[in-house]
Coordinates of C-alpha atoms in Angstrom, one line a residue:
Chain U
M1 CA -26.6 -14.1 -12.7
S2 CA -23.5 -15.6 -11.0
A3 CA -21.7 -13.6 -8.5
Y4 CA -18.8 -13.2 -10.9
Q5 CA -20.9 -11.8 -13.6
K6 CA -22.7 -9.6 -11.2
Y7 CA -19.5 -7.7 -10.3
R8 CA -18.7 -7.0 -13.9
Y9 CA -22.2 -5.6 -14.4
E10 CA -22.1 -3.5 -11.3
N11 CA -18.7 -2.3 -12.2
D12 CA -19.7 -1.4 -15.7
C13 CA -22.6 0.7 -14.4
K14 CA -20.4 3.0 -12.4
P15 CA -20.8 6.3 -14.2
D16 CA -17.6 7.9 -13.2
E17 CA -15.4 5.1 -14.3
N18 CA -13.4 6.0 -17.3
R19 CA -12.7 2.6 -18.3
N20 CA -16.3 1.9 -19.0
K21 CA -16.5 4.4 -21.8
G22 CA -16.1 3.2 -25.3
T23 CA -12.6 4.6 -25.7
S24 CA -10.9 2.3 -23.1
R25 CA -9.2 -0.7 -24.5
W26 CA -10.8 -2.9 -21.9
T27 CA -14.4 -2.1 -22.8
H28 CA -14.7 -4.5 -25.7
C29 CA -14.0 -7.3 -23.3
R30 CA -17.0 -6.4 -21.1
K31 CA -20.1 -8.3 -21.4
R32 CA -22.2 -5.2 -20.8
G33 CA -21.6 -1.5 -21.6
A34 CA -22.0 1.3 -19.1
D35 CA -25.7 1.6 -19.9
G36 CA -26.2 -2.0 -18.8
N37 CA -27.0 -3.4 -22.3
L38 CA -25.2 -6.4 -23.5
R39 CA -22.5 -5.6 -26.0
K40 CA -22.4 -7.3 -29.4
S41 CA -19.7 -9.8 -29.8
L42 CA -16.3 -9.6 -28.1
E43 CA -13.6 -8.5 -30.5
V44 CA -12.0 -11.6 -31.8
G45 CA -8.7 -10.0 -32.5
E46 CA -7.7 -9.3 -28.9
P47 CA -8.0 -12.5 -26.9
D48 CA -5.0 -11.6 -24.8
K49 CA -6.5 -8.5 -23.5
C50 CA -9.8 -10.2 -22.7
S51 CA -8.0 -12.9 -20.8
Q52 CA -5.9 -10.3 -19.0
S53 CA -9.1 -8.6 -18.1
S54 CA -10.8 -11.6 -16.8
R55 CA -7.7 -12.8 -15.0
R56 CA -7.5 -9.5 -13.3
Q57 CA -11.0 -9.6 -12.1
E58 CA -10.7 -13.1 -10.7
S59 CA -7.9 -11.9 -8.5
F60 CA -10.4 -10.0 -6.5
T61 CA -12.5 -12.8 -5.3
T62 CA -10.2 -13.7 -2.5
P63 CA -11.0 -16.5 -0.2
E64 CA -10.9 -14.1 2.8
S65 CA -13.5 -11.8 1.5
E66 CA -16.9 -12.1 2.9
G67 CA -18.6 -12.0 -0.4
P68 CA -18.4 -10.3 -3.8
V69 CA -15.6 -7.8 -3.5
S70 CA -16.1 -4.6 -5.4
R71 CA -13.5 -4.4 -8.1
V72 CA -13.0 -0.7 -7.5
K73 CA -11.1 -0.6 -4.2
N74 CA -9.9 2.5 -2.5
W75 CA -6.1 2.5 -2.4
G76 CA -6.0 4.2 1.0
D77 CA -8.2 1.5 2.5
E78 CA -6.3 -1.3 0.9
V79 CA -3.0 -0.1 2.1
E80 CA -4.3 0.3 5.7
A81 CA -5.9 -3.1 5.7
E82 CA -2.6 -4.6 4.4
E83 CA -0.7 -2.7 7.1
M84 CA -3.0 -4.0 9.8
R85 CA -2.6 -7.5 8.5
S86 CA 1.2 -7.4 8.4
N87 CA 1.3 -5.8 11.8
V88 CA -0.7 -8.6 13.2
Q89 CA 1.5 -11.2 11.5
R90 CA 4.6 -9.5 12.9
D91 CA 3.1 -9.4 16.3
M92 CA 2.3 -13.1 16.1
H93 CA 5.9 -14.0 15.2
R94 CA 7.2 -11.9 18.0
Y95 CA 4.8 -13.4 20.4
R96 CA 5.7 -16.9 19.4
R97 CA 9.3 -16.2 19.9
R98 CA 8.6 -14.7 23.3
I99 CA 6.6 -17.8 24.3
L100 CA 9.4 -20.1 23.1
E101 CA 12.0 -18.2 25.0
A102 CA 9.9 -18.3 28.1
D103 CA 9.3 -22.1 27.8
F104 CA 12.9 -23.0 26.9
P105 CA 15.2 -20.6 28.6
Q106 CA 18.2 -23.0 28.1
R107 CA 18.5 -23.7 24.5
D108 CA 20.5 -27.0 24.8
R109 CA 17.9 -28.6 27.0
K110 CA 16.4 -31.7 25.4
I111 CA 12.6 -31.7 25.1
S112 CA 11.0 -35.0 25.5
S113 CA 7.7 -35.2 23.7
G114 CA 4.7 -36.0 25.8
S115 CA 6.3 -35.6 29.2
S116 CA 5.3 -32.7 31.3
D117 CA 8.5 -32.5 33.3
S118 CA 9.3 -28.8 32.8
R119 CA 5.8 -27.6 32.6
D120 CA 3.7 -27.2 35.7
S121 CA 0.4 -25.6 35.9
K122 CA 1.8 -22.2 36.7
D123 CA 3.6 -22.1 33.4
S124 CA 0.7 -23.1 31.3
K125 CA -1.3 -20.3 32.8
E126 CA 1.3 -17.8 32.0
S127 CA 2.1 -18.8 28.6
P128 CA -0.2 -20.8 26.4
A129 CA 1.1 -24.1 25.0
K130 CA 2.6 -23.6 21.6
G131 CA -0.4 -25.0 19.8
D132 CA -2.9 -22.9 21.7
I133 CA -2.5 -19.4 20.5
E134 CA -5.1 -17.5 18.5
T135 CA -4.0 -17.5 14.9
D136 CA -7.2 -16.7 13.0
E137 CA -6.4 -13.5 11.1
T138 CA -9.9 -12.1 11.1
T139 CA -10.2 -12.6 14.9
L140 CA -6.8 -11.1 15.5
I141 CA -7.5 -8.1 13.3
R142 CA -10.8 -7.5 15.0
R143 CA -9.2 -7.7 18.4
Q144 CA -6.4 -5.4 17.4
K145 CA -8.9 -2.8 16.3
Q146 CA -10.7 -3.0 19.6
I147 CA -7.3 -2.6 21.3
N148 CA -6.5 0.4 19.1
Y149 CA -9.7 2.1 20.1
G150 CA -8.7 1.9 23.7
K151 CA -5.1 3.0 23.1
N152 CA -6.2 5.9 21.0
T153 CA -7.4 7.7 24.0
L154 CA -5.9 10.5 26.0
A155 CA -6.5 8.4 29.1
Y156 CA -4.2 5.7 27.8
D157 CA -1.5 8.2 26.8
R158 CA -1.6 9.7 30.3
Y159 CA -1.6 6.2 31.8
I160 CA 1.5 5.0 30.1
K161 CA 3.3 8.2 30.9
E162 CA 2.4 8.0 34.5
V163 CA 3.0 4.4 35.2
P164 CA 6.0 2.6 33.6
K165 CA 5.4 -1.0 32.7
L166 CA 7.7 -2.3 35.3
M167 CA 5.8 -0.5 38.0
R168 CA 2.4 -1.9 37.1
Q169 CA 0.6 -3.7 39.8
P170 CA -1.6 -6.5 38.7
G171 CA -5.2 -5.7 39.5
V172 CA -4.6 -2.1 40.2
H173 CA -3.3 -1.1 36.8
P174 CA -5.1 -1.9 33.6
K175 CA -3.5 -4.4 31.4
T176 CA -4.1 -4.7 27.7
P177 CA -5.8 -8.0 26.9
N178 CA -3.6 -10.5 25.1
K179 CA -5.0 -10.9 21.7
F180 CA -3.1 -14.2 21.1
K181 CA -4.7 -16.1 23.9
K182 CA -7.6 -18.3 23.2
Y183 CA -10.8 -16.8 24.5
S184 CA -14.4 -17.0 23.6
R185 CA -15.9 -14.0 21.9
R186 CA -17.9 -13.0 24.9
S187 CA -15.0 -13.4 27.2
W188 CA -12.7 -11.3 25.0
D189 CA -15.3 -8.5 24.6
Q190 CA -15.8 -8.4 28.4
Q191 CA -12.1 -8.1 29.0
I192 CA -11.9 -5.2 26.6
K193 CA -14.8 -3.5 28.3
L194 CA -13.3 -3.9 31.7
W195 CA -9.9 -2.7 30.5
R196 CA -11.4 0.4 29.0
V197 CA -13.4 1.2 32.1
K198 CA -10.3 0.9 34.2
L199 CA -8.4 3.2 31.8
H200 CA -10.9 5.9 32.5
A201 CA -9.3 6.5 35.8
W202 CA -6.6 8.4 33.8
D203 CA -9.0 10.6 31.9
P204 CA -7.9 14.2 31.8
P205 CA -9.8 16.4 34.2
A206 CA -12.9 17.7 32.5
E207 CA -15.1 20.7 33.4
E208 CA -18.2 18.8 34.5
G209 CA -18.5 17.3 37.9
S210 CA -16.4 15.0 40.0
D211 CA -14.4 12.0 39.0
L212 CA -17.0 9.6 40.3
Q213 CA -19.7 11.2 38.4
Q214 CA -17.6 11.0 35.3
I215 CA -17.0 7.4 35.6
E216 CA -20.6 6.6 36.1
E217 CA -21.6 8.6 33.0
I218 CA -19.0 7.0 31.0
D219 CA -19.8 3.6 32.2
L220 CA -23.1 3.8 30.6
G221 CA -21.5 5.1 27.5
E222 CA -18.9 2.3 27.5
I223 CA -21.6 -0.3 27.5
M224 CA -23.5 1.4 24.6
E225 CA -20.4 2.0 22.5
F226 CA -19.2 -1.5 23.3
E227 CA -22.4 -2.9 22.0
L228 CA -22.1 -0.9 18.9
D229 CA -18.5 -2.1 18.4
V230 CA -19.6 -5.6 18.7
E231 CA -22.5 -5.4 16.3
C232 CA -20.8 -3.4 13.6
S233 CA -18.9 -5.4 11.1
A234 CA -15.2 -5.1 11.3
D235 CA -15.1 -3.0 8.2
T236 CA -17.5 -0.3 9.2
E237 CA -15.7 0.1 12.5
F238 CA -12.5 1.0 10.8
Q239 CA -13.7 3.8 8.6
C240 CA -12.3 6.0 11.2
P241 CA -9.0 7.2 9.9
T242 CA -10.6 9.7 7.5
S243 CA -8.5 12.0 5.5
S244 CA -9.3 14.9 7.7
G245 CA -7.9 13.0 10.6
A246 CA -11.3 13.2 12.2
L247 CA -12.1 11.6 15.5
L248 CA -13.7 8.2 15.9
S249 CA -17.3 7.5 14.9
L250 CA -19.9 9.9 15.9
A251 CA -21.7 7.3 18.1
E252 CA -18.6 6.9 20.3
D253 CA -18.3 10.6 20.7
S254 CA -21.9 11.3 21.6
F255 CA -22.2 8.5 24.1
A256 CA -18.9 8.4 25.8
G257 CA -17.3 11.5 27.2
T258 CA -13.9 10.0 26.7
P259 CA -11.6 12.5 25.0
K260 CA -10.1 11.0 21.9
K261 CA -7.4 12.0 19.6
M262 CA -6.6 11.1 16.0
M263 CA -7.0 7.5 15.2
K264 CA -3.9 5.4 15.8
I265 CA -3.3 2.9 13.1
E266 CA -1.1 0.4 14.7
D267 CA 0.1 -0.7 18.1
A268 CA 2.2 -3.7 18.7
E269 CA 1.8 -3.3 22.4
M270 CA 1.3 -6.6 24.0
S271 CA 1.2 -5.7 27.7
Chain P
M1 CA 15.7 2.9 -43.0
A2 CA 16.8 -0.3 -41.5
K3 CA 20.4 0.5 -40.9
S4 CA 22.3 -2.1 -39.0
A5 CA 22.7 -1.1 -35.4
C6 CA 25.2 -3.9 -34.6
A7 CA 28.6 -2.6 -33.7
P8 CA 31.6 -4.5 -34.8
A9 CA 32.5 -6.9 -32.1
S10 CA 36.0 -5.5 -31.6
S11 CA 35.1 -2.0 -30.4
P12 CA 31.9 -0.9 -28.6
T13 CA 32.4 2.7 -29.5
T14 CA 32.4 2.4 -33.3
Q15 CA 29.1 2.3 -35.0
G16 CA 27.8 3.2 -38.4
N17 CA 24.7 4.9 -37.3
D18 CA 24.4 8.5 -36.2
A19 CA 21.0 8.1 -34.7
N20 CA 22.2 5.2 -32.6
K21 CA 25.1 7.3 -31.4
Q22 CA 22.9 10.1 -30.4
A23 CA 20.5 7.8 -28.6
R24 CA 23.3 6.2 -26.7
G25 CA 24.6 9.7 -25.8
F26 CA 21.2 10.4 -24.3
L27 CA 21.3 7.2 -22.2
V28 CA 24.7 8.2 -20.8
H29 CA 23.6 11.7 -20.1
R30 CA 20.6 10.4 -18.2
L31 CA 22.7 8.1 -16.1
N32 CA 24.9 11.0 -15.1
S33 CA 22.3 13.7 -14.4
M34 CA 21.2 14.2 -10.8
D35 CA 17.5 14.3 -10.0
S36 CA 16.5 16.7 -7.4
A37 CA 12.9 16.6 -6.2
W38 CA 13.7 19.0 -3.5
T39 CA 14.8 22.0 -5.5
A40 CA 11.9 21.6 -7.8
L41 CA 9.5 22.5 -5.0
D42 CA 8.5 26.0 -4.3
V43 CA 9.6 27.5 -1.0
V44 CA 6.2 27.3 0.7
T45 CA 5.9 23.6 0.0
Q46 CA 9.5 23.0 1.0
T47 CA 8.8 24.6 4.4
M48 CA 5.6 22.6 4.8
V49 CA 7.5 19.4 4.1
Q50 CA 10.2 20.3 6.6
K51 CA 7.7 21.1 9.3
A52 CA 5.7 18.0 8.6
I53 CA 8.8 15.8 9.1
A54 CA 9.7 17.7 12.3
D55 CA 6.2 17.8 13.8
P56 CA 3.5 16.2 11.7
K57 CA 0.7 17.5 13.9
T58 CA 1.4 21.1 13.1
V59 CA 0.9 20.8 9.4
D60 CA -2.2 20.3 7.3
L61 CA -1.1 17.0 5.9
E62 CA -3.9 16.8 3.4
K63 CA -3.0 20.1 1.9
L64 CA 0.5 19.1 1.7
S65 CA -0.2 15.8 -0.1
D66 CA -2.4 17.8 -2.5
A67 CA 0.4 20.3 -3.2
I68 CA 2.8 17.5 -3.8
V69 CA 0.6 15.7 -6.3
E70 CA 0.0 19.0 -8.1
Q71 CA 3.7 19.6 -8.4
S72 CA 4.3 16.1 -9.5
L73 CA 2.0 16.4 -12.5
K74 CA 3.9 19.5 -13.7
D75 CA 7.5 18.6 -13.2
L76 CA 9.1 15.3 -14.4
S77 CA 12.3 15.9 -12.5
F78 CA 10.4 16.3 -9.3
C79 CA 8.3 13.1 -9.6
K80 CA 11.3 10.9 -10.2
D81 CA 12.5 11.3 -6.6
A82 CA 9.4 12.6 -4.9
G83 CA 8.6 9.2 -3.5
R84 CA 11.5 9.5 -1.2
M85 CA 10.3 12.8 0.2
C86 CA 6.8 11.5 0.6
Y87 CA 8.1 8.4 2.5
A88 CA 9.9 10.7 4.9
V89 CA 6.7 12.4 5.7
V90 CA 4.8 9.1 6.0
Q91 CA 7.3 7.8 8.4
A92 CA 7.4 10.9 10.5
E93 CA 3.7 10.9 10.8
A94 CA 3.6 7.3 11.8
Q95 CA 6.3 7.6 14.4
K96 CA 5.3 11.0 15.9
A97 CA 1.6 11.1 15.5
A98 CA 0.7 7.4 15.0
T99 CA -1.6 8.4 12.1
S100 CA -1.5 7.9 8.4
A101 CA -3.5 10.8 7.0
F102 CA -0.8 11.9 4.6
R103 CA -0.4 8.6 3.0
R104 CA -4.1 8.0 2.8
N105 CA -4.8 11.3 1.1
L106 CA -1.8 10.9 -1.2
L107 CA -3.1 7.5 -2.3
T108 CA -6.7 8.8 -2.7
R109 CA -5.5 11.7 -4.9
L110 CA -3.3 9.4 -6.9
Q111 CA -6.1 7.0 -7.4
Q112 CA -8.3 9.8 -8.8
E113 CA -5.6 10.9 -11.2
F114 CA -5.1 7.2 -12.2
T115 CA -8.8 6.8 -12.9
G116 CA -8.7 9.8 -15.2
R117 CA -5.4 8.9 -16.9
E118 CA -6.7 8.3 -20.4
Q119 CA -8.2 11.8 -20.5
T120 CA -5.0 13.2 -19.0
R121 CA -3.0 11.5 -21.7
S122 CA -5.2 12.9 -24.5
H123 CA -4.7 16.5 -23.4
S124 CA -1.2 16.3 -22.2
V125 CA 1.2 13.4 -22.7
Q126 CA 3.7 15.2 -20.4
E127 CA 1.2 15.1 -17.5
W128 CA 0.5 11.5 -18.2
V129 CA 4.1 10.6 -18.2
C130 CA 4.6 12.5 -14.9
L131 CA 1.7 10.7 -13.4
V132 CA 3.2 7.3 -14.2
T133 CA 6.6 8.4 -13.0
F134 CA 5.2 9.6 -9.7
I135 CA 3.1 6.5 -9.0
C136 CA 6.2 4.4 -9.6
S137 CA 8.2 6.6 -7.4
I138 CA 5.7 6.2 -4.6
F139 CA 5.7 2.4 -5.1
D140 CA 9.5 2.3 -5.1
Y141 CA 9.9 4.2 -1.8
I142 CA 6.9 3.8 0.3
K143 CA 6.7 0.4 2.0
V144 CA 4.4 -1.1 4.6
N145 CA 6.3 -3.1 7.1
D146 CA 9.1 -3.5 4.5
A147 CA 6.6 -4.8 1.9
P148 CA 5.7 -3.0 -1.2
L149 CA 2.3 -1.3 -1.7
V150 CA 0.4 -4.2 -3.3
A151 CA -2.5 -2.0 -4.0
L152 CA -0.4 -0.2 -6.6
V153 CA 0.8 -3.2 -8.5
D154 CA -2.1 -3.7 -10.9
P155 CA -2.5 0.0 -11.5
I156 CA 1.1 0.4 -12.4
Y157 CA 0.9 -2.6 -14.8
D158 CA -2.1 -0.9 -16.3
C159 CA 0.0 2.2 -17.0
L160 CA 2.9 0.2 -18.4
F161 CA 0.6 -1.7 -20.7
R162 CA -0.8 1.6 -21.9
L163 CA 2.7 2.8 -22.6
A164 CA 3.4 -0.3 -24.6
Q165 CA 0.6 0.3 -27.0
P166 CA 1.5 1.0 -30.6
D167 CA 0.3 4.6 -30.4
A168 CA 2.4 5.3 -27.3
L169 CA 5.5 3.6 -28.7
M170 CA 5.4 6.3 -31.4
N171 CA 6.2 8.9 -28.7
E172 CA 9.8 8.8 -27.4
E173 CA 8.6 10.5 -24.3
E174 CA 6.3 7.6 -23.5
V175 CA 8.8 5.0 -24.4
D176 CA 11.4 6.6 -22.2
C177 CA 9.0 6.7 -19.3
L178 CA 8.2 3.0 -19.9
V179 CA 11.7 1.8 -19.8
V180 CA 12.8 4.0 -16.9
Q181 CA 10.0 2.7 -14.7
L182 CA 10.8 -0.9 -15.7
H183 CA 14.4 -0.2 -14.6
R184 CA 13.3 1.2 -11.3
V185 CA 10.4 -1.1 -10.2
G186 CA 10.3 -3.9 -12.8
E187 CA 11.9 -6.5 -10.6
Q188 CA 9.6 -5.7 -7.7
L189 CA 6.6 -5.8 -10.0
E190 CA 7.6 -9.1 -11.4
Q191 CA 8.0 -10.6 -7.9
T192 CA 4.4 -9.6 -7.1
N193 CA 2.9 -10.6 -10.4
S194 CA 5.1 -12.3 -13.0
Q195 CA 2.2 -13.2 -15.3
R196 CA 1.5 -9.6 -16.2
M197 CA 5.2 -8.9 -16.6
N198 CA 5.4 -11.7 -19.1
Q199 CA 2.4 -10.3 -21.0
L200 CA 3.9 -6.9 -21.0
F201 CA 7.1 -8.2 -22.5
Y202 CA 5.2 -10.0 -25.3
L203 CA 3.9 -6.5 -26.2
L204 CA 7.4 -5.1 -26.1
R205 CA 8.8 -7.7 -28.3
D206 CA 6.0 -7.3 -30.7
G207 CA 6.5 -3.6 -30.8
F208 CA 10.2 -3.9 -31.3
L209 CA 9.9 -6.5 -34.1
L210 CA 6.7 -5.6 -35.9
Q211 CA 6.2 -1.9 -35.6
E212 CA 7.8 -0.4 -38.6
D213 CA 7.8 3.3 -37.9
L214 CA 9.6 3.3 -34.6
S215 CA 12.5 5.7 -34.2
S216 CA 16.0 4.6 -33.7
M217 CA 15.9 5.8 -30.1
T218 CA 12.8 3.8 -29.4
R219 CA 14.3 0.7 -30.8
L220 CA 17.4 1.2 -28.7
L221 CA 15.4 1.7 -25.5
L222 CA 13.3 -1.3 -26.2
L223 CA 16.3 -3.5 -27.0
E224 CA 18.0 -2.4 -23.9
I225 CA 15.1 -3.2 -21.6
L226 CA 14.6 -6.6 -23.3
E227 CA 18.2 -7.4 -22.6
F228 CA 18.0 -6.0 -19.1
R229 CA 15.1 -8.2 -18.0
A230 CA 16.5 -11.2 -19.8
S231 CA 19.7 -10.9 -17.7
G232 CA 17.6 -10.8 -14.5
W233 CA 17.0 -7.1 -14.2
T234 CA 20.6 -6.2 -14.7
L235 CA 22.9 -5.7 -17.7
T236 CA 25.9 -7.9 -18.4
N237 CA 29.2 -6.0 -18.6
T238 CA 29.4 -6.1 -22.3
A239 CA 25.8 -5.0 -22.8
H240 CA 26.4 -2.2 -20.4
K241 CA 29.4 -1.1 -22.4
Y242 CA 27.5 -1.1 -25.6
Y243 CA 24.6 1.0 -24.3
Y244 CA 26.3 3.2 -21.8
S245 CA 29.8 3.8 -22.9
E246 CA 30.9 7.4 -23.6
V247 CA 30.1 7.9 -27.2
V248 CA 33.2 8.9 -29.1
D249 CA 33.0 10.5 -32.5

């Protein structure tokens, strides 16, 4: 059975789907009924509807999807995914503009191609050359989710309240990894881990033990939860904003003592 | 029964058809009446909405979204404008709590209702019409980074196609719903998926031309929407005069 036919079959077998019952006007276009048996012949008189139906279904096999995409999508999920995508796109445009402004502070300056007159090594470390930013959407979204996890902590909230951006000292104060820079997967994951460990210094005072002890406990937790983050697919990670506004996944809670609040959906922070 | 509905070119207000006159009076009246989603709500829900906008964390947003969906299915005047109120809550939650529980639960509830729409229609056409109106209102007002909710486009088309079926065209309630929604969100829908809009209008033309037992009101509404879209989702001045002038006896 082709993947395409397979979705229709799976879809038809969903018992709670109204449109699989005989009364729906789409059902006569389906190859199989809800019971899985092949239907007789398609109604000849309604070719338009059949082609509408098949056109609709095809629209769900997007190039970006990892495999057969279930036809029945959850609207809440779809909207959130779309929001994340458009946030990342917007961030990328802002970032590109920022980079261009940094590289070309005087707009009327002529740029000679190939010559490196205005760019010394310091500049290229600070701002990646125009061609070298990360643009792959899947990667950006994955990275953004990891950043969101970190920013969705009480520690982060306390940190940004206590230390304004201008007062941040490099090395001392944690800095959010820049998702637009090119890094290997391992390098990026490591940066995230270190960033989150650093943030723990701003954890709200807890009942048990000293700060030092807390950090040690959490360090272990960080590693474990980090590993879980890495291994889980992007989708399962992001089940978090449940309708009850529940906290992040159970694994994170049980391993790490980090106090969390409700899941933040977006953050365009690029510090 | 096929009385001519064409008015003499010289005067838009003279017509030989009483039903036509009545239908156009209805259109004018609708244009003039104010919708108020706010006053349609009971005091408890009103309070909840105000609190949610002021401080989203203090309100059970799920409960609120449930209450709003409940109300929308009962009251047509509410659902026309409810989208605006919902968007206010969505934005407040995003800005003040950085979460989107309200929007998520709203969409989930809506999706449930949408899935059961055929059943809803068979036991209450009014509820069905309210549902379509509410979904379109949500689509109209709630945006994601200034873009429309793409997830709702196909479902809304599904609803409109249903409303354009011969059995639905027999109910003025459903026809009215169909054309109102097309006025509100037709252009946006077409921008996201023009193919389905074309298909929908095949159905509308067919209905207008071929279905013999349509009421005068229905034919008027269909003709108006056909012209409306043909002029790029607007009416020419003369067309507007024909359909929306004060009807003089």
